[in-house]
Short mmCIF file of C-alpha atoms in Angstrom, two decimals:
data_model
loop_
_atom_site.label_atom_id
_atom_site.label_comp_id
_atom_site.label_asym_id
_atom_site.label_seq_id
_atom_site.Cartn_x
_atom_site.Cartn_y
_atom_site.Cartn_z
CA MET A 1 -48.48 -13.14 6.45
CA ARG A 2 -45.85 -14.27 8.99
CA THR A 3 -43.70 -15.67 6.16
CA VAL A 4 -44.05 -12.39 4.21
CA ARG A 5 -42.89 -10.41 7.26
CA THR A 6 -39.96 -12.83 7.84
CA THR A 7 -38.88 -12.50 4.31
CA ALA A 8 -39.16 -8.72 4.30
CA ALA A 9 -37.14 -8.54 7.52
CA ALA A 10 -34.45 -10.78 5.91
CA VAL A 11 -34.38 -8.69 2.78
CA THR A 12 -34.12 -5.50 4.89
CA VAL A 13 -31.23 -6.98 6.90
CA ALA A 14 -29.40 -8.13 3.78
CA LEU A 15 -29.86 -4.73 2.17
CA ALA A 16 -28.51 -3.02 5.27
CA ALA A 17 -25.59 -5.42 5.40
CA GLY A 18 -24.79 -4.83 1.86
CA ALA A 19 -25.00 -0.98 2.30
CA ALA A 20 -22.78 -1.30 5.27
CA SER A 21 -20.26 -3.41 3.29
CA VAL A 22 -20.25 -0.86 0.51
CA ALA A 23 -19.72 2.04 2.87
CA ALA A 24 -16.88 0.14 4.63
CA GLY A 25 -15.28 -0.59 1.37
CA ARG A 26 -15.58 3.07 0.37
CA LEU A 27 -13.98 4.20 3.72
CA ALA A 28 -11.26 1.63 3.35
CA SER A 29 -10.49 2.85 -0.17
CA GLY A 30 -9.73 6.30 1.16
CA ALA A 31 -6.44 5.05 2.56
CA ALA A 32 -4.90 5.72 -0.84
CA LEU A 33 -7.47 7.84 -2.71
CA THR A 34 -7.58 10.62 -0.07
CA ALA A 35 -4.08 10.37 1.55
CA PRO A 36 -2.81 13.91 2.03
CA PRO A 37 0.66 14.87 0.87
CA GLY A 38 3.28 14.91 3.62
CA ARG A 39 1.26 12.85 6.18
CA PRO A 40 2.31 9.32 7.17
CA LEU A 41 1.07 6.42 5.48
CA PRO A 42 -0.93 3.94 7.58
CA THR A 43 1.96 1.52 7.18
CA GLU A 44 4.22 3.98 9.05
CA PRO A 45 3.87 3.42 12.91
CA ARG A 46 3.68 6.25 15.35
CA LEU A 47 6.52 6.29 17.76
CA THR A 48 6.91 8.05 21.10
CA VAL A 49 9.84 10.29 22.11
CA HIS A 50 10.98 8.95 25.53
CA ALA A 51 14.05 11.24 25.94
CA THR A 52 16.49 13.64 24.28
CA ALA A 53 20.13 14.51 24.98
CA PRO A 54 22.78 16.29 22.98
CA GLY A 55 23.14 14.31 19.77
CA GLN A 56 20.71 11.61 20.84
CA ILE A 57 17.00 10.82 20.99
CA THR A 58 15.31 7.87 22.56
CA LEU A 59 12.21 6.37 20.81
CA THR A 60 9.89 3.41 21.23
CA ARG A 61 11.49 0.26 20.15
CA ASP A 62 9.98 -0.98 16.88
CA LEU A 63 11.11 -2.43 13.55
CA ALA A 64 10.78 1.14 12.19
CA SER A 65 12.92 2.67 14.83
CA LEU A 66 15.54 0.06 14.29
CA ARG A 67 16.05 0.76 10.52
CA PRO A 68 19.40 1.66 9.37
CA GLY A 69 20.17 5.04 7.65
CA THR A 70 19.02 8.58 7.93
CA TYR A 71 15.45 9.82 8.05
CA GLY A 72 13.37 12.76 8.82
CA LEU A 73 11.39 12.55 12.17
CA ALA A 74 8.14 14.41 11.83
CA GLY A 75 5.64 15.26 14.44
CA ASP A 76 2.75 17.66 14.62
CA GLY A 77 4.63 20.96 14.31
CA SER A 78 8.11 19.58 14.52
CA HIS A 79 10.75 18.05 12.16
CA ALA A 80 14.17 16.68 13.02
CA VAL A 81 16.79 14.37 11.22
CA VAL A 82 17.88 11.21 12.90
CA GLY A 83 20.90 9.06 11.99
CA PRO A 84 21.83 5.44 12.73
CA VAL A 85 20.98 3.51 15.93
CA LEU A 86 23.56 4.11 18.60
CA ASP A 87 24.24 0.62 19.78
CA ASP A 88 26.46 1.65 22.60
CA ALA A 89 24.10 4.14 24.15
CA PRO A 90 22.20 2.88 27.16
CA HIS A 91 18.51 2.01 26.64
CA SER A 92 15.73 0.05 28.03
CA ALA A 93 14.24 -3.11 26.59
CA ASP A 94 11.36 -1.04 25.11
CA THR A 95 13.45 1.83 23.61
CA VAL A 96 16.02 2.53 21.06
CA VAL A 97 18.54 5.46 20.81
CA ARG A 98 19.41 7.12 17.56
CA ARG A 99 21.65 9.85 16.72
CA LEU A 100 19.97 13.18 16.54
CA GLU A 101 21.47 15.06 13.59
CA ARG A 102 19.38 18.27 14.07
CA VAL A 103 16.15 19.70 14.93
CA THR A 104 14.80 21.56 11.96
CA HIS A 105 11.95 23.28 13.59
CA GLY A 106 9.68 22.88 16.62
CA ASP A 107 10.51 20.91 19.90
CA LEU A 108 10.87 17.26 20.68
CA LYS A 109 9.72 16.51 24.13
CA PRO A 110 9.12 13.25 26.04
CA GLY A 111 5.70 11.89 25.07
CA ASP A 112 5.52 13.47 21.65
CA SER A 113 4.07 11.31 18.87
CA VAL A 114 6.42 11.20 15.79
CA TRP A 115 6.99 9.14 12.67
CA LEU A 116 9.88 8.51 10.45
CA THR A 117 9.72 10.06 6.96
CA PRO A 118 11.91 9.88 3.86
CA ASN A 119 11.83 13.64 3.80
CA VAL A 120 15.16 14.68 5.28
CA TYR A 121 14.84 18.26 4.18
CA VAL A 122 12.01 20.77 4.51
CA GLY A 123 11.71 24.28 3.11
CA ASN A 124 13.13 25.05 -0.35
CA PRO A 125 16.51 24.45 -2.09
CA GLY A 126 17.77 27.85 -1.40
CA ALA A 127 17.10 28.19 2.31
CA THR A 128 17.70 24.61 3.05
CA LEU A 129 20.51 23.45 0.79
CA GLY A 130 22.06 26.79 -0.16
CA LEU A 131 21.46 26.05 -3.91
CA ASP A 132 20.42 28.71 -6.40
CA HIS A 133 16.96 27.89 -7.57
CA ALA A 134 14.03 29.47 -9.23
CA ASP A 135 10.27 29.12 -8.22
CA VAL A 136 8.54 28.40 -11.58
CA ASP A 137 5.02 27.72 -12.70
CA ILE A 138 4.37 24.97 -15.15
CA PRO A 139 1.34 25.18 -17.33
CA GLY A 140 -0.77 22.12 -16.64
CA GLU A 141 -3.94 20.44 -17.71
CA LEU A 142 -5.86 21.77 -14.67
CA GLY A 143 -3.82 24.95 -14.12
CA SER A 144 -0.40 26.17 -12.92
CA LEU A 145 1.77 23.77 -11.20
CA PRO A 146 4.46 25.11 -8.85
CA ALA A 147 7.96 23.75 -9.20
CA TRP A 148 11.57 24.39 -8.13
CA PHE A 149 14.17 24.59 -10.78
CA VAL A 150 17.81 24.13 -9.78
CA PRO A 151 19.89 25.04 -12.88
CA GLY A 152 22.87 23.17 -14.24
CA ALA A 153 25.25 23.29 -17.23
CA ARG A 154 24.17 19.98 -18.81
CA GLY A 155 21.47 19.68 -21.52
CA THR A 156 19.73 16.67 -19.87
CA TRP A 157 17.29 17.66 -17.09
CA ILE A 158 16.04 15.61 -14.10
CA ILE A 159 12.38 15.86 -13.54
CA ALA A 160 11.67 14.70 -9.99
CA VAL A 161 8.24 13.45 -8.95
CA HIS A 162 7.31 12.55 -5.40
CA GLY A 163 4.78 9.93 -4.42
CA LEU A 164 2.49 8.81 -1.57
CA GLY A 165 3.00 10.41 1.76
CA THR A 166 5.65 13.04 0.70
CA THR A 167 5.92 16.28 -1.00
CA ARG A 168 8.23 17.83 -3.53
CA GLU A 169 10.64 18.32 -0.67
CA HIS A 170 11.53 14.75 -1.05
CA ALA A 171 13.59 15.63 -4.18
CA MET A 172 15.91 17.79 -2.00
CA ASN A 173 17.50 14.42 -0.80
CA LEU A 174 19.24 14.12 -4.16
CA MET A 175 19.56 17.69 -5.18
CA ARG A 176 23.14 18.20 -3.83
CA PRO A 177 24.76 15.18 -5.59
CA LEU A 178 22.79 16.07 -8.85
CA HIS A 179 23.99 19.75 -8.66
CA ALA A 180 27.60 18.65 -8.16
CA ARG A 181 27.39 16.93 -11.45
CA HIS A 182 25.85 20.01 -12.97
CA VAL A 183 22.55 18.37 -13.90
CA PRO A 184 19.50 20.67 -13.90
CA VAL A 185 16.59 19.49 -11.55
CA LEU A 186 12.94 20.27 -11.89
CA ALA A 187 10.92 19.14 -8.98
CA LEU A 188 7.21 19.72 -9.36
CA ALA A 189 4.11 19.71 -7.27
CA TYR A 190 1.31 18.08 -9.10
CA ARG A 191 -2.52 17.99 -8.79
CA GLY A 192 -3.59 17.69 -5.15
CA ASP A 193 -0.37 19.04 -3.77
CA LEU A 194 -0.21 22.34 -1.66
CA GLY A 195 -0.32 25.22 -4.21
CA ALA A 196 -1.36 22.91 -7.18
CA PRO A 197 -4.89 22.54 -8.64
CA ARG A 198 -7.11 19.90 -7.04
CA SER A 199 -8.11 16.85 -9.10
CA PRO A 200 -11.61 17.29 -10.42
CA ASP A 201 -13.04 14.65 -7.99
CA GLY A 202 -10.61 15.49 -5.19
CA LEU A 203 -9.05 12.02 -5.23
CA ASN A 204 -5.58 10.64 -5.84
CA HIS A 205 -5.57 8.45 -8.88
CA LEU A 206 -2.29 6.76 -8.04
CA GLY A 207 -0.63 8.23 -11.05
CA GLU A 208 -3.12 7.09 -13.67
CA THR A 209 -4.31 10.82 -14.34
CA GLU A 210 -1.42 12.62 -12.64
CA TRP A 211 1.10 11.47 -15.19
CA ARG A 212 -0.25 14.35 -17.39
CA ASP A 213 1.35 16.78 -15.00
CA VAL A 214 4.68 15.14 -15.57
CA ASP A 215 3.95 15.34 -19.29
CA ALA A 216 3.54 19.17 -18.71
CA ALA A 217 6.86 19.28 -16.91
CA ILE A 218 8.52 17.46 -19.88
CA ARG A 219 7.02 20.20 -22.24
CA TYR A 220 8.12 22.97 -19.91
CA ALA A 221 11.74 21.65 -19.77
CA VAL A 222 12.05 21.24 -23.60
CA ARG A 223 10.62 24.67 -24.04
CA TYR A 224 13.28 26.16 -21.84
CA GLY A 225 16.27 24.35 -23.23
CA ALA A 226 16.25 20.74 -22.15
CA ARG A 227 17.63 18.43 -25.02
CA LYS A 228 16.57 15.25 -23.04
CA VAL A 229 15.16 14.55 -19.75
CA VAL A 230 15.47 11.72 -17.16
CA LEU A 231 12.32 11.00 -15.10
CA LEU A 232 12.96 10.34 -11.47
CA GLY A 233 9.98 9.16 -9.43
CA TRP A 234 9.20 7.74 -6.00
CA SER A 235 6.17 5.53 -5.31
CA THR A 236 3.29 6.65 -7.40
CA GLY A 237 5.72 9.40 -8.84
CA ALA A 238 7.35 6.38 -10.37
CA THR A 239 4.07 5.25 -11.88
CA MET A 240 3.68 8.65 -13.40
CA ALA A 241 7.14 8.63 -14.85
CA LEU A 242 6.38 5.22 -16.44
CA ARG A 243 3.09 6.50 -17.86
CA ALA A 244 4.67 9.64 -19.20
CA ALA A 245 7.54 7.78 -20.85
CA ALA A 246 5.05 5.64 -22.72
CA ARG A 247 2.27 8.20 -23.60
CA SER A 248 3.78 11.55 -23.77
CA THR A 249 3.95 13.21 -27.20
CA LEU A 250 7.54 14.09 -26.29
CA ARG A 251 8.54 10.66 -25.20
CA ASP A 252 11.41 10.79 -27.74
CA ARG A 253 13.00 13.28 -25.32
CA VAL A 254 13.06 10.94 -22.34
CA ALA A 255 16.46 9.51 -22.06
CA GLY A 256 16.07 7.27 -19.03
CA LEU A 257 13.84 6.45 -15.93
CA VAL A 258 14.81 6.25 -12.35
CA LEU A 259 12.04 4.35 -10.29
CA ASP A 260 12.23 4.24 -6.50
CA SER A 261 9.68 1.95 -4.93
CA PRO A 262 7.41 1.97 -7.95
CA VAL A 263 3.70 1.30 -7.58
CA LEU A 264 3.28 -1.27 -10.35
CA SER A 265 -0.08 -2.49 -9.32
CA TRP A 266 -2.51 0.10 -7.82
CA GLU A 267 -4.77 -2.80 -6.61
CA THR A 268 -1.96 -4.33 -4.48
CA THR A 269 -1.02 -0.95 -3.13
CA LEU A 270 -4.48 -0.04 -2.19
CA ARG A 271 -5.00 -3.46 -0.51
CA ALA A 272 -1.82 -2.85 1.49
CA LEU A 273 -2.85 0.55 2.67
CA ALA A 274 -6.37 -0.56 3.54
CA ALA A 275 -5.03 -3.56 5.34
CA ALA A 276 -2.68 -1.27 7.36
CA ARG A 277 -5.71 0.66 8.54
CA HIS A 278 -7.00 -2.58 10.08
CA THR A 279 -9.66 -3.14 7.30
CA PRO A 280 -10.93 -6.81 7.69
CA SER A 281 -9.59 -9.01 4.97
CA ALA A 282 -13.14 -9.77 3.72
CA LEU A 283 -13.65 -6.09 2.97
CA LEU A 284 -10.48 -5.61 1.02
CA PRO A 285 -12.08 -6.67 -2.35
CA LEU A 286 -14.81 -4.10 -1.75
CA ALA A 287 -12.16 -1.49 -1.12
CA VAL A 288 -10.53 -2.31 -4.45
CA ARG A 289 -13.94 -2.11 -6.27
CA ALA A 290 -14.87 1.11 -4.41
CA ALA A 291 -11.55 2.82 -5.34
CA GLN A 292 -11.91 1.58 -9.04
CA GLY A 293 -15.34 3.11 -9.22
CA ARG A 294 -14.70 6.24 -7.34
CA ALA A 295 -11.57 7.09 -9.26
CA ASN A 296 -12.39 5.40 -12.54
CA LEU A 297 -9.23 3.36 -12.38
CA THR A 298 -8.46 0.68 -14.94
CA ALA A 299 -8.34 -2.72 -13.35
CA ASP A 300 -4.90 -4.38 -13.18
CA ARG A 301 -4.65 -7.07 -15.81
CA SER A 302 -2.58 -10.14 -15.14
CA GLY A 303 0.45 -10.40 -17.42
CA THR A 304 0.28 -6.75 -18.25
CA ASP A 305 3.87 -5.37 -18.72
CA PRO A 306 4.36 -2.07 -16.74
CA LEU A 307 7.01 -1.21 -19.25
CA ASP A 308 4.89 -1.55 -22.30
CA GLY A 309 5.71 1.19 -24.69
CA VAL A 310 8.93 2.12 -22.83
CA THR A 311 12.30 1.58 -24.47
CA VAL A 312 14.75 3.76 -22.49
CA PRO A 313 17.20 2.46 -19.83
CA THR A 314 15.68 2.16 -16.39
CA VAL A 315 17.07 1.73 -13.00
CA VAL A 316 14.79 0.65 -10.09
CA PHE A 317 15.74 0.95 -6.42
CA HIS A 318 13.43 -1.19 -4.31
CA GLY A 319 13.51 -3.61 -1.48
CA PRO A 320 11.57 -6.45 0.35
CA GLY A 321 10.92 -4.24 3.22
CA ASP A 322 8.42 -2.16 1.35
CA ARG A 323 4.88 -2.88 2.75
CA VAL A 324 3.14 -0.53 0.17
CA ALA A 325 4.51 -1.54 -3.27
CA PRO A 326 5.80 -5.15 -3.46
CA TRP A 327 9.48 -5.55 -4.27
CA THR A 328 8.58 -8.85 -6.04
CA LEU A 329 6.88 -6.86 -8.89
CA SER A 330 10.04 -4.82 -9.44
CA ARG A 331 12.10 -7.95 -9.40
CA ARG A 332 9.71 -9.50 -12.15
CA LEU A 333 10.00 -6.37 -14.06
CA ALA A 334 13.79 -6.60 -14.12
CA ARG A 335 13.85 -10.25 -15.04
CA ALA A 336 11.45 -9.56 -17.97
CA HIS A 337 13.77 -6.84 -19.27
CA PRO A 338 17.29 -7.85 -18.52
CA GLY A 339 18.89 -5.61 -21.04
CA LEU A 340 16.80 -2.55 -20.17
CA VAL A 341 16.17 -2.63 -16.51
CA THR A 342 18.58 -2.56 -13.63
CA LEU A 343 17.24 -3.46 -10.17
CA HIS A 344 19.19 -2.35 -7.09
CA THR A 345 17.80 -4.24 -4.02
CA VAL A 346 17.93 -2.22 -0.80
CA ARG A 347 17.34 -4.15 2.43
CA ASP A 348 15.55 -2.75 5.51
CA ALA A 349 14.00 0.22 3.87
CA PRO A 350 10.41 1.20 3.88
CA HIS A 351 8.40 2.59 0.96
CA ALA A 352 10.11 5.33 -1.01
CA ALA A 353 12.99 5.42 1.39
CA MET A 354 15.72 3.50 -0.48
CA TRP A 355 18.17 6.59 -0.41
CA ASN A 356 17.57 6.92 3.38
CA ALA A 357 18.67 3.38 4.12
CA ASP A 358 22.09 3.75 2.24
CA PRO A 359 22.67 7.11 0.73
CA GLU A 360 26.25 6.48 -0.46
CA PHE A 361 25.23 3.25 -2.34
CA TYR A 362 22.14 5.00 -3.76
CA GLU A 363 24.04 8.13 -4.98
CA GLU A 364 26.94 6.02 -6.54
CA SER A 365 24.51 3.80 -8.31
CA LEU A 366 22.60 6.75 -9.60
CA ARG A 367 25.76 8.46 -10.69
CA ARG A 368 26.81 5.38 -12.88
CA PHE A 369 23.38 5.07 -14.29
CA LEU A 370 23.22 8.82 -15.36
CA THR A 371 26.79 9.25 -16.53
CA PRO A 372 26.03 8.04 -20.17
CA LEU A 373 22.61 9.86 -20.25
CA VAL A 374 23.59 13.29 -19.23
#
């Protein structure tokens, strides 16, 4: 009898441990599958505002606050734009002083918790950039998808697709230079975004189902006069662009791809996000399996070519500072397709912020790529 009780207790403990592991894996998988648009990814550290002065802001010293370039600085109820580090400004050993370009809304006070974001602009293209635009609704698989359309004289449209941790406001970073070249821009909100339909299961599928909303945007663009489209995507938006270019029934209208920090392996990205939430390494495989089961994702297969079925010119902006989507996968993609893919490596830039690190380089590289396509 004692042996039976001991065995039963061991089984109970094992079942409880197994259930706890499954629950932990499910919780860890939520780092990507339930990440709300416009909120910081777990890889992005919270910084503290230590002081402000005209044209200056003092932040916690961190690798993030030392990044070169221009970023949005978001807090709970506030948004500002910060420029480069001011090396000649006095600061303590624990702080860094950056140029404060402007405060978009809210207040920045000492003690506030903030984070850097690629979203430099908030609002809409008219109020924020002074660009004529239309609020349009794109008929999608799950319902109406809100989008901004900035008109232009050229027959090739840019369809801009944001990714993890941002909103369609991200596209405004590039709207002025694109508008100056008379290129129409369609920036859409897709399933799960504010104002767009929810995914049936309420989860982010890391582009594996969301690409159908990009397909809907292509159909909309062609219906309203686009002869060709160039798909421009950040993060999982780049994944959606790749899927649409390969699977859309109108893929012959896709003239090119612009991929910024592309998520080329959802498993690798999910592991990175779960690890950034301090998930123990032993539970990371469980997080991947939980995500695969919850979102019905297809397992990444070693040797699979992300560009399979895509034959259009492609430019990739990516860098080794990306902790969400490995730059090494973009480098491998470019090496596998030397005549089709051009990789621009951007140093010291976090995920989906390649423009922020060096806007002039990014815009000039983009101009050269688009010139023969538009």
